[in-house]
Short mmCIF file of C-alpha atoms in Angstrom, two decimals:
data_model
loop_
_atom_site.label_atom_id
_atom_site.label_comp_id
_atom_site.label_asym_id
_atom_site.label_seq_id
_atom_site.Cartn_x
_atom_site.Cartn_y
_atom_site.Cartn_z
CA UNK I 1 -53.18 51.34 38.78
CA UNK I 2 -53.09 47.58 38.33
CA UNK I 3 -50.10 45.37 38.97
CA UNK I 4 -49.66 41.63 39.41
CA UNK I 5 -48.56 40.25 42.72
CA UNK I 6 -45.75 38.58 40.76
CA UNK I 7 -44.38 41.96 39.64
CA UNK I 8 -44.53 43.31 43.19
CA UNK I 9 -42.88 40.22 44.67
CA UNK I 10 -40.28 40.15 41.88
CA UNK I 11 -39.37 43.79 42.46
CA UNK I 12 -39.06 43.28 46.20
CA UNK I 13 -37.16 40.01 45.79
CA UNK I 14 -34.54 41.49 43.47
CA UNK I 15 -33.85 44.37 45.83
CA UNK I 16 -34.00 42.15 48.89
CA UNK I 17 -31.52 39.72 47.33
CA UNK I 18 -29.11 42.62 46.82
CA UNK I 19 -29.76 43.90 50.34
CA UNK I 20 -29.35 40.42 51.87
CA UNK I 21 -26.22 39.78 49.79
CA UNK I 22 -24.67 42.99 51.08
CA UNK I 23 -25.73 42.12 54.62
CA UNK I 24 -24.36 38.60 54.24
CA UNK I 25 -20.97 39.82 53.04
CA UNK I 26 -20.94 42.35 55.86
CA UNK I 27 -21.81 39.63 58.40
CA UNK I 28 -18.87 37.54 57.17
CA UNK I 29 -16.58 40.56 57.41
CA UNK I 30 -17.87 41.43 60.88
CA UNK I 31 -17.57 37.87 62.19
CA UNK I 32 -13.98 37.61 61.00
CA UNK I 33 -13.05 41.01 62.42
CA UNK I 34 -14.72 40.49 65.80
CA UNK I 35 -14.30 36.73 66.26
CA UNK I 36 -16.89 34.37 67.74
CA UNK I 37 -16.66 35.66 71.33
CA UNK I 38 -16.97 39.39 70.52
CA UNK I 39 -19.67 38.57 67.98
CA UNK I 40 -21.56 36.88 70.83
CA UNK I 41 -21.22 40.07 72.92
CA UNK I 42 -22.43 42.12 69.95
CA UNK I 43 -25.33 39.75 69.33
CA UNK I 44 -26.52 40.04 72.95
CA UNK I 45 -26.53 43.86 72.71
CA UNK I 46 -28.24 43.73 69.31
CA UNK I 47 -31.01 41.49 70.63
CA UNK I 48 -31.78 43.98 73.41
CA UNK I 49 -31.67 46.86 70.92
CA UNK I 50 -34.32 45.09 68.86
CA UNK I 51 -36.55 45.02 71.93
CA UNK I 52 -36.29 48.81 72.18
CA UNK I 53 -36.69 49.25 68.42
CA UNK I 54 -39.82 47.16 68.19
CA UNK I 55 -41.30 48.96 71.19
CA UNK I 56 -40.66 52.23 69.36
CA UNK I 57 -41.74 51.58 65.79
CA UNK I 58 -42.71 48.01 64.91
CA UNK I 59 -46.48 48.34 64.76
CA UNK I 60 -46.50 51.78 63.14
CA UNK I 61 -45.37 51.08 59.53
CA UNK I 62 -47.66 48.07 59.27
CA UNK I 63 -50.75 49.95 60.47
CA UNK I 64 -49.89 53.04 58.40
CA UNK I 65 -49.54 50.74 55.38
CA UNK I 66 -52.81 48.93 56.01
CA UNK I 67 -54.81 52.10 56.69
CA UNK I 68 -53.21 53.97 53.79
CA UNK I 69 -54.40 51.22 51.42
CA UNK I 70 -57.92 51.43 52.86
CA UNK I 71 -58.08 55.25 52.83
CA UNK I 72 -56.93 55.36 49.21
CA UNK I 73 -59.54 52.76 48.33
CA UNK I 74 -62.25 54.86 49.98
CA UNK I 75 -60.95 58.24 48.78
CA UNK I 76 -60.22 59.63 52.28
CA UNK I 77 -57.27 61.77 51.21
CA UNK I 78 -57.15 63.91 54.36
CA UNK I 79 -56.88 60.89 56.65
CA UNK I 80 -54.23 59.34 54.41
CA UNK I 81 -52.04 62.44 54.72
CA UNK I 82 -52.63 62.74 58.46
CA UNK I 83 -51.46 59.17 59.12
CA UNK I 84 -47.68 59.67 58.62
CA UNK I 85 -47.83 62.87 60.67
CA UNK I 86 -49.49 60.96 63.50
CA UNK I 87 -46.85 58.25 63.17
CA UNK I 88 -44.07 60.84 63.40
CA UNK I 89 -45.45 62.39 66.58
CA UNK I 90 -46.14 59.11 68.36
CA UNK I 91 -42.92 57.41 67.22
CA UNK I 92 -40.58 60.24 68.19
CA UNK I 93 -42.28 60.63 71.57
CA UNK I 94 -41.88 56.94 72.40
CA UNK I 95 -38.27 56.96 71.14
CA UNK I 96 -37.37 59.90 73.39
CA UNK I 97 -38.84 58.17 76.45
CA UNK I 98 -37.08 54.87 75.74
CA UNK I 99 -33.71 56.53 75.10
CA UNK I 100 -34.02 58.45 78.36
CA UNK I 101 -34.91 55.34 80.37
CA UNK I 102 -32.08 53.36 78.78
CA UNK I 103 -29.53 55.97 79.83
CA UNK I 104 -30.91 56.06 83.37
CA UNK I 105 -30.81 52.26 83.65
CA UNK I 106 -27.37 51.84 82.10
CA UNK I 107 -25.63 50.66 85.29
CA UNK I 108 -28.28 48.05 86.23
CA UNK I 109 -28.19 46.72 82.65
CA UNK I 110 -24.39 46.54 82.77
CA UNK I 111 -24.53 44.20 85.74
CA UNK I 112 -27.34 42.10 84.19
CA UNK I 113 -25.53 41.20 80.95
CA UNK I 114 -23.22 38.21 80.70
CA UNK I 115 -20.56 40.65 79.46
CA UNK I 116 -20.60 44.33 80.65
CA UNK I 117 -19.42 45.37 77.18
CA UNK I 118 -22.85 44.44 75.81
CA UNK I 119 -24.46 47.25 77.83
CA UNK I 120 -21.94 49.81 76.50
CA UNK I 121 -22.46 48.54 72.96
CA UNK I 122 -26.19 49.06 73.41
CA UNK I 123 -25.62 52.81 73.97
CA UNK I 124 -24.21 53.14 70.45
CA UNK I 125 -27.42 51.65 69.05
CA UNK I 126 -29.74 54.14 70.81
CA UNK I 127 -29.64 57.03 68.25
CA UNK I 128 -31.09 54.60 65.69
CA UNK I 129 -34.37 54.61 67.65
CA UNK I 130 -35.09 58.27 66.83
CA UNK I 131 -34.03 57.91 63.19
CA UNK I 132 -36.13 54.77 62.77
CA UNK I 133 -39.20 56.55 64.14
CA UNK I 134 -39.11 59.04 61.26
CA UNK I 135 -38.22 56.36 58.72
CA UNK I 136 -41.06 54.02 59.74
CA UNK I 137 -43.70 56.75 59.36
CA UNK I 138 -42.76 57.51 55.74
CA UNK I 139 -42.02 53.87 54.93
CA UNK I 140 -45.49 52.80 56.03
CA UNK I 141 -47.10 55.36 53.74
CA UNK I 142 -44.99 54.30 50.74
CA UNK I 143 -45.72 50.67 51.51
CA UNK I 144 -49.48 51.30 51.59
CA UNK I 145 -49.22 53.12 48.27
CA UNK I 146 -47.44 50.03 46.90
CA UNK I 147 -44.28 51.98 46.11
CA UNK I 148 -42.11 48.96 46.76
CA UNK I 149 -39.29 50.14 44.47
CA UNK I 150 -38.76 53.28 46.51
CA UNK I 151 -38.82 51.46 49.87
CA UNK I 152 -36.40 48.80 48.65
CA UNK I 153 -33.99 51.35 47.20
CA UNK I 154 -33.82 53.21 50.51
CA UNK I 155 -33.08 49.97 52.39
CA UNK I 156 -30.14 49.24 50.08
CA UNK I 157 -28.84 52.78 50.60
CA UNK I 158 -28.97 52.17 54.36
CA UNK I 159 -27.05 48.89 54.05
CA UNK I 160 -24.34 50.46 51.87
CA UNK I 161 -23.97 53.41 54.24
CA UNK I 162 -23.66 51.14 57.25
CA UNK I 163 -21.01 48.94 55.63
CA UNK I 164 -18.99 51.94 54.42
CA UNK I 165 -19.05 53.63 57.83
CA UNK I 166 -18.05 50.44 59.64
CA UNK I 167 -15.10 49.79 57.32
CA UNK I 168 -13.93 53.39 57.68
CA UNK I 169 -14.13 53.28 61.49
CA UNK I 170 -12.25 49.98 61.57
CA UNK I 171 -9.57 51.44 59.28
CA UNK I 172 -9.20 54.43 61.61
CA UNK I 173 -8.42 52.09 64.49
CA UNK I 174 -11.62 52.71 66.45
CA UNK I 175 -12.96 50.12 68.88
CA UNK I 176 -14.40 47.47 66.57
CA UNK I 177 -17.27 46.39 68.83
CA UNK I 178 -18.55 49.92 69.35
CA UNK I 179 -17.86 50.93 65.74
CA UNK I 180 -20.05 48.08 64.47
CA UNK I 181 -22.92 49.33 66.67
CA UNK I 182 -22.39 52.99 65.72
CA UNK I 183 -22.46 52.10 62.02
CA UNK I 184 -26.02 50.83 62.41
CA UNK I 185 -27.16 54.15 63.90
CA UNK I 186 -25.46 56.11 61.13
CA UNK I 187 -27.00 53.84 58.50
CA UNK I 188 -30.45 54.50 60.00
CA UNK I 189 -29.81 58.24 59.81
CA UNK I 190 -28.93 57.96 56.11
CA UNK I 191 -32.07 55.95 55.35
CA UNK I 192 -34.19 58.48 57.26
CA UNK I 193 -32.90 61.29 55.06
CA UNK I 194 -33.25 59.16 51.92
CA UNK I 195 -36.87 58.09 52.54
CA UNK I 196 -38.13 61.69 52.65
CA UNK I 197 -37.37 62.10 48.93
CA UNK I 198 -39.83 59.50 47.50
CA UNK I 199 -42.42 60.61 50.04
CA UNK I 200 -42.41 64.35 49.30
CA UNK I 201 -41.31 64.53 45.65
CA UNK I 202 -44.47 63.04 44.05
CA UNK I 203 -46.68 65.59 45.80
CA UNK I 204 -46.50 63.89 49.17
CA UNK I 205 -48.12 65.92 51.93
CA UNK I 206 -48.49 65.92 55.68
CA UNK I 207 -51.61 67.14 57.41
CA UNK I 208 -52.45 67.76 61.02
CA UNK I 209 -52.37 64.46 62.94
CA UNK I 210 -55.33 65.56 65.03
CA UNK I 211 -57.82 62.73 65.33
CA UNK I 212 -55.43 60.11 63.92
CA UNK I 213 -52.90 59.58 66.75
CA UNK I 214 -55.29 57.71 69.07
CA UNK I 215 -56.68 55.37 66.36
CA UNK I 216 -53.14 54.71 65.11
CA UNK I 217 -51.90 53.81 68.59
CA UNK I 218 -54.92 51.63 69.29
CA UNK I 219 -54.25 49.61 66.15
CA UNK I 220 -50.46 49.61 66.42
CA UNK I 221 -50.20 48.77 70.13
CA UNK I 222 -51.14 45.06 69.84
CA UNK I 223 -48.59 44.60 67.05
CA UNK I 224 -45.96 46.62 68.88
CA UNK I 225 -46.51 44.65 72.08
CA UNK I 226 -46.39 41.39 70.14
CA UNK I 227 -43.19 42.24 68.31
CA UNK I 228 -41.60 43.82 71.37
CA UNK I 229 -42.39 40.61 73.22
CA UNK I 230 -40.79 38.69 70.35
CA UNK I 231 -37.63 40.79 70.59
CA UNK I 232 -37.70 40.54 74.38
CA UNK I 233 -37.92 36.77 74.14
CA UNK I 234 -34.96 36.79 71.74
CA UNK I 235 -33.11 38.81 74.37
CA UNK I 236 -34.03 36.24 77.01
CA UNK I 237 -32.67 33.56 74.67
CA UNK I 238 -29.47 35.61 74.37
CA UNK I 239 -29.16 35.38 78.17
CA UNK I 240 -30.58 31.89 78.65
CA UNK I 241 -28.50 30.02 76.06
CA UNK I 242 -25.04 31.09 77.35
CA UNK I 243 -26.28 30.52 80.91
CA UNK I 244 -27.53 27.03 80.07
CA UNK I 245 -24.22 26.24 78.37
CA UNK I 246 -22.28 27.47 81.40
CA UNK I 247 -24.50 25.35 83.69
CA UNK I 248 -23.66 22.39 81.44
CA UNK I 249 -19.91 22.78 81.98
CA UNK I 250 -18.79 25.31 79.36
CA UNK I 251 -16.64 28.32 80.26
CA UNK I 252 -18.00 31.87 79.85
CA UNK I 253 -15.82 32.38 76.79
CA UNK I 254 -16.83 29.10 75.17
CA UNK I 255 -20.52 29.75 75.88
CA UNK I 256 -20.43 33.18 74.20
CA UNK I 257 -18.44 31.70 71.33
CA UNK I 258 -21.02 28.96 70.75
CA UNK I 259 -23.84 31.49 70.90
CA UNK I 260 -22.06 33.77 68.43
CA UNK I 261 -21.37 30.86 66.07
CA UNK I 262 -24.96 29.63 66.04
CA UNK I 263 -27.08 32.79 66.31
CA UNK I 264 -24.58 35.27 64.87
CA UNK I 265 -23.24 33.15 62.01
CA UNK I 266 -25.44 30.15 61.17
CA UNK I 267 -28.98 31.52 61.58
CA UNK I 268 -28.42 34.53 59.27
CA UNK I 269 -27.59 32.07 56.48
CA UNK I 270 -31.03 30.51 56.83
CA UNK I 271 -32.72 33.85 56.14
CA UNK I 272 -31.04 34.32 52.76
CA UNK I 273 -32.95 31.75 50.65
CA UNK I 274 -36.39 32.81 51.89
CA UNK I 275 -36.03 36.29 50.42
CA UNK I 276 -38.97 35.63 48.08
CA UNK I 277 -41.12 34.48 51.00
CA UNK I 278 -40.27 37.64 52.93
CA UNK I 279 -41.14 39.76 49.90
CA UNK I 280 -44.42 37.92 49.50
CA UNK I 281 -45.24 38.48 53.18
CA UNK I 282 -44.46 42.17 52.65
CA UNK I 283 -46.89 42.38 49.72
CA UNK I 284 -49.58 40.31 51.45
CA UNK I 285 -50.52 42.95 54.05
CA UNK I 286 -51.92 45.66 51.75
CA UNK I 287 -53.15 43.01 49.29
CA UNK I 288 -55.18 41.05 51.85
CA UNK I 289 -56.27 44.26 53.55
CA UNK I 290 -57.76 45.54 50.29
CA UNK I 291 -59.48 42.21 49.66
CA UNK I 292 -61.01 42.29 53.13
CA UNK I 293 -62.07 45.89 52.53
CA UNK I 294 -63.95 44.82 49.39
CA UNK I 295 -65.48 41.86 51.18
CA UNK I 296 -63.95 39.45 48.65
CA UNK I 297 -63.19 36.70 51.16
CA UNK I 298 -63.19 33.94 48.55
CA UNK I 299 -60.31 35.58 46.70
CA UNK I 300 -58.49 36.36 49.95
CA UNK I 301 -58.81 32.72 50.98
CA UNK I 302 -57.33 31.54 47.68
CA UNK I 303 -54.45 33.99 47.96
CA UNK I 304 -53.57 32.84 51.46
CA UNK I 305 -53.75 29.18 50.41
CA UNK I 306 -51.41 29.74 47.46
CA UNK I 307 -49.00 31.94 49.39
CA UNK I 308 -48.66 29.46 52.27
CA UNK I 309 -48.11 26.51 49.93
CA UNK I 310 -45.56 28.54 47.98
CA UNK I 311 -43.69 29.39 51.20
CA UNK I 312 -43.41 25.71 52.15
CA UNK I 313 -42.15 24.72 48.70
CA UNK I 314 -39.52 27.50 48.61
CA UNK I 315 -38.28 26.51 52.07
CA UNK I 316 -38.18 22.82 51.14
CA UNK I 317 -36.14 23.72 48.05
CA UNK I 318 -33.24 24.98 50.18
CA UNK I 319 -33.42 22.67 53.20
CA UNK I 320 -31.47 19.82 51.48
CA UNK I 321 -28.63 22.14 50.51
CA UNK I 322 -28.08 23.36 54.06
CA UNK I 323 -28.72 19.95 55.65
CA UNK I 324 -26.19 18.18 53.41
CA UNK I 325 -23.62 20.95 53.04
CA UNK I 326 -23.90 22.86 56.33
CA UNK I 327 -20.50 21.86 57.69
CA UNK I 328 -18.46 22.68 54.55
CA UNK I 329 -20.43 25.94 54.14
CA UNK I 330 -19.52 26.89 57.73
CA UNK I 331 -15.85 26.14 57.10
CA UNK I 332 -15.75 28.04 53.82
CA UNK I 333 -17.82 31.12 54.78
CA UNK I 334 -16.79 31.69 58.39
CA UNK I 335 -13.88 29.34 58.95
CA UNK I 336 -16.00 28.00 61.80
CA UNK I 337 -16.95 24.34 61.93
CA UNK I 338 -19.35 24.85 64.86
CA UNK I 339 -21.44 27.29 62.80
CA UNK I 340 -21.57 24.73 59.98
CA UNK I 341 -22.73 21.92 62.24
CA UNK I 342 -25.48 24.10 63.70
CA UNK I 343 -26.52 25.14 60.18
CA UNK I 344 -26.77 21.53 59.06
CA UNK I 345 -28.74 20.39 62.10
CA UNK I 346 -31.09 23.38 61.94
CA UNK I 347 -31.78 23.47 58.19
CA UNK I 348 -35.35 22.24 58.73
CA UNK I 349 -36.13 25.51 60.56
CA UNK I 350 -36.59 27.08 57.12
CA UNK I 351 -40.05 25.50 56.85
CA UNK I 352 -41.69 26.86 60.05
CA UNK I 353 -39.79 30.14 59.57
CA UNK I 354 -41.24 30.58 56.06
CA UNK I 355 -44.80 29.68 57.05
CA UNK I 356 -44.60 32.01 60.07
CA UNK I 357 -43.55 34.85 57.76
CA UNK I 358 -46.71 34.45 55.69
CA UNK I 359 -49.20 33.62 58.42
CA UNK I 360 -48.15 36.43 60.76
CA UNK I 361 -48.61 38.95 57.92
CA UNK I 362 -52.04 37.49 57.16
CA UNK I 363 -53.02 37.63 60.84
CA UNK I 364 -52.18 41.34 60.92
CA UNK I 365 -54.09 41.98 57.70
CA UNK I 366 -57.17 40.28 59.15
CA UNK I 367 -57.04 42.43 62.30
CA UNK I 368 -56.03 39.42 64.41
CA UNK I 369 -53.03 41.13 65.99
CA UNK I 370 -53.91 40.22 69.58
CA UNK I 371 -54.57 36.59 68.68
CA UNK I 372 -51.24 36.55 66.82
CA UNK I 373 -49.52 37.82 69.95
CA UNK I 374 -51.08 35.10 72.10
CA UNK I 375 -50.10 32.44 69.56
CA UNK I 376 -46.52 33.68 69.59
CA UNK I 377 -46.34 33.61 73.37
CA UNK I 378 -47.55 30.01 73.40
CA UNK I 379 -44.95 29.00 70.83
CA UNK I 380 -42.20 30.80 72.77
CA UNK I 381 -43.23 29.09 75.99
CA UNK I 382 -42.85 25.74 74.24
CA UNK I 383 -39.32 26.73 73.14
CA UNK I 384 -38.24 27.68 76.66
CA UNK I 385 -39.76 24.53 78.16
CA UNK I 386 -37.69 22.42 75.75
CA UNK I 387 -34.47 24.36 76.46
CA UNK I 388 -34.76 24.21 80.25
CA UNK I 389 -35.80 20.56 80.15
CA UNK I 390 -32.12 19.91 79.33
CA UNK I 391 -30.72 22.04 82.15
CA UNK I 392 -27.27 20.71 83.05
CA UNK I 393 -26.92 18.80 79.78
CA UNK I 394 -27.73 21.53 77.27
CA UNK I 395 -25.98 21.53 73.89
CA UNK I 396 -26.18 24.23 71.23
CA UNK I 397 -28.06 22.05 68.72
CA UNK I 398 -30.94 21.84 71.21
CA UNK I 399 -31.48 25.55 70.56
CA UNK I 400 -32.46 24.71 66.97
CA UNK I 401 -34.85 22.01 68.16
CA UNK I 402 -36.46 24.36 70.70
CA UNK I 403 -36.86 27.22 68.19
CA UNK I 404 -38.24 24.92 65.51
CA UNK I 405 -40.87 23.32 67.71
CA UNK I 406 -41.89 26.72 69.09
CA UNK I 407 -42.20 28.29 65.62
CA UNK I 408 -44.14 25.27 64.38
CA UNK I 409 -46.56 25.60 67.28
CA UNK I 410 -47.10 29.27 66.47
CA UNK I 411 -47.68 28.47 62.77
CA UNK I 412 -50.33 25.86 63.55
CA UNK I 413 -52.13 28.25 65.90
CA UNK I 414 -51.98 31.03 63.27
CA UNK I 415 -53.47 28.76 60.62
CA UNK I 416 -56.27 27.66 62.94
CA UNK I 417 -57.03 31.31 63.77
CA UNK I 418 -57.14 32.26 60.08
CA UNK I 419 -59.36 29.27 59.35
CA UNK I 420 -61.78 30.33 62.06
CA UNK I 421 -61.86 33.88 60.68
CA UNK I 422 -62.34 33.24 56.95
CA UNK I 423 -62.78 29.47 56.58
CA UNK I 424 -59.30 28.60 55.32
CA UNK I 425 -59.51 25.19 53.66
CA UNK I 426 -55.86 24.20 54.23
CA UNK I 427 -55.71 22.73 50.70
CA UNK I 428 -51.99 23.53 50.60
CA UNK I 429 -51.30 20.81 53.21
CA UNK I 430 -51.07 18.00 50.64
CA UNK I 431 -48.56 19.76 48.42
CA UNK I 432 -46.66 20.94 51.49
CA UNK I 433 -46.31 17.38 52.78
CA UNK I 434 -45.13 16.20 49.37
CA UNK I 435 -42.52 18.97 49.26
CA UNK I 436 -41.24 17.98 52.71
CA UNK I 437 -40.97 14.32 51.69
CA UNK I 438 -39.02 15.34 48.59
CA UNK I 439 -36.31 16.72 50.91
CA UNK I 440 -35.10 13.20 51.78
CA UNK I 441 -33.99 12.02 48.30
CA UNK I 442 -32.66 15.51 47.54
CA UNK I 443 -30.39 15.41 50.64
CA UNK I 444 -29.11 12.00 49.53
CA UNK I 445 -28.37 13.24 45.99
CA UNK I 446 -26.64 16.36 47.36
CA UNK I 447 -24.40 14.42 49.76
CA UNK I 448 -23.43 11.93 47.07
CA UNK I 449 -22.51 14.74 44.69
CA UNK I 450 -20.39 16.52 47.30
CA UNK I 451 -18.55 13.30 48.19
CA UNK I 452 -17.78 12.69 44.52
CA UNK I 453 -16.23 16.16 44.29
CA UNK I 454 -13.63 15.41 46.95
CA UNK I 455 -10.71 16.27 44.70
CA UNK I 456 -11.97 19.76 43.88
CA UNK I 457 -11.47 22.96 45.89
CA UNK I 458 -14.03 23.40 48.68
CA UNK I 459 -15.82 26.29 46.96
CA UNK I 460 -16.22 24.32 43.72
CA UNK I 461 -17.50 21.25 45.58
CA UNK I 462 -20.07 23.30 47.51
CA UNK I 463 -21.20 25.14 44.37
CA UNK I 464 -21.66 22.04 42.23
CA UNK I 465 -23.39 20.07 44.99
CA UNK I 466 -25.71 23.04 45.68
CA UNK I 467 -26.64 23.25 42.01
CA UNK I 468 -27.43 19.54 41.94
CA UNK I 469 -29.59 19.96 45.05
CA UNK I 470 -31.58 22.86 43.59
CA UNK I 471 -31.94 21.29 40.12
CA UNK I 472 -32.97 17.89 41.51
CA UNK I 473 -35.72 19.44 43.62
CA UNK I 474 -36.78 21.91 40.90
CA UNK I 475 -37.19 19.13 38.33
CA UNK I 476 -39.03 16.81 40.69
CA UNK I 477 -41.44 19.51 41.94
CA UNK I 478 -43.41 19.98 38.65
CA UNK I 479 -43.53 16.21 38.15
CA UNK I 480 -45.20 15.90 41.55
CA UNK I 481 -47.64 18.72 40.80
CA UNK I 482 -46.15 21.17 43.30
CA UNK I 483 -45.93 24.19 40.99
CA UNK I 484 -48.86 26.62 41.15
CA UNK I 485 -48.46 30.18 39.89
CA UNK I 486 -52.12 31.25 39.90
CA UNK I 487 -51.60 33.42 42.95
CA UNK I 488 -48.90 35.46 41.24
CA UNK I 489 -51.20 36.20 38.30
CA UNK I 490 -53.62 37.90 40.69
CA UNK I 491 -53.95 41.61 40.24
CA UNK I 492 -54.18 44.28 42.87
CA UNK I 493 -56.20 47.37 42.15
CA UNK I 494 -55.99 50.45 44.26
CA UNK I 495 -58.84 52.86 43.67
CA UNK I 496 -59.24 56.27 45.21
CA UNK I 497 -62.94 56.39 44.45
CA UNK I 498 -65.69 54.78 46.45
CA UNK I 499 -69.26 55.89 47.02
CA UNK I 500 -70.24 56.89 50.55
CA UNK I 501 -72.66 54.00 51.09
CA UNK I 502 -70.05 51.44 50.14
CA UNK I 503 -67.53 53.17 52.38
CA UNK I 504 -69.86 53.00 55.32
CA UNK I 505 -70.62 49.35 54.68
CA UNK I 506 -66.96 48.29 54.34
CA UNK I 507 -65.33 50.28 57.10
CA UNK I 508 -68.20 51.11 59.44
CA UNK I 509 -67.36 54.82 59.44
CA UNK I 510 -68.31 57.97 57.56
CA UNK I 511 -65.82 59.62 55.25
CA UNK I 512 -64.21 62.85 56.24
#
């Protein structure tokens, strides 16, 4: 079967836009129902839950996807079917251990959190670990088989289920903080049930995981450790930022409110416009993995160059809108001016965030998981150094500066690692720099437009100014030679036939 990368990215983007739109509306609803302070409590618990989730499943779907693509290419059907079974066994075992330890350590965690309610909220997240273990095993297989439509559909089902359950629990008068957490676990259960259908219906099979568990864990462990470390660092940020604010003279309540406004409200807005970049990163793993398997490094290099340049341009397209209109967007969406100010000051984070999305996926596809982990740790260390350098005079906008510099450091290290591995030419740098420079006049045009709309309702002013921002950049980009769609015309071919000699040469192992 042959399909263009454009069709795969388009499919994923459409579904992800719907999923993100639902999540965005739900985030607005949740923030208004909980308020900034309770949202901060919820965000702290959620950050620690992500540590446990990534320790349970994060490396598994990626490795199952990558190996599934390679086994299908080489015709190793038995190993392909054994992979999800191995993922089920290993994932559920780890989930059971982590859930047990979390229950045993509940009291120590309760005293460690800024608010004891965060520890109790965490308990309502725990069932999601077991459900996610099953989901990730099947999702990885579907991903490797390039069944993006099925995976995306299941994710939307999960989002709808979670929103519906949360609204129902709120309407019944249940504790809102705990209901919001419980809705996530129930949504994960629904998606777990839903993902079994596209896996088994088209003749999906499971085989004995014997011989596949150890290789799977060896490959997944570096990614799991890396992503668990990432989630753990986010949890440390969830503790460090309120603590730094308190040390700088803020009350406990104000510190949690500022954290909720910035991390719980503003940052999620930044993730919405890079949906296409996230979809592209999703597609890149099996695509690059297949290219590496064929030994076509020239084509892989070109794909990475185009994808990275595309990510920078997409990010630069939306930076002016958030930079110029952050404050009115915060007032309109959340009724929170602090969230808007943070959004405006942190709009530039879109660029390192987008590049990190692409480069981290490429690092994993090139079997550079450990190097990726080290790069991330270095970038995170830079972020913490910047934050604690302002101890006693810390302000919430410094969080954006610290995150941005840390992410940028990680991106540079990723690119250097990829260059060392396959000789990346970095030809995208020129277009990327041009795109970044184009942000300046676009911000000016956007601000002028918004100021001229002063007599209109806030929503109309934001909408018109946003359109001007996007159109201005979109028209200037082709004139400056920034548009390049060659990458999206590339085709991906998944073959289930491969002679034994070629198999041995590409993968260094005999077929089974």
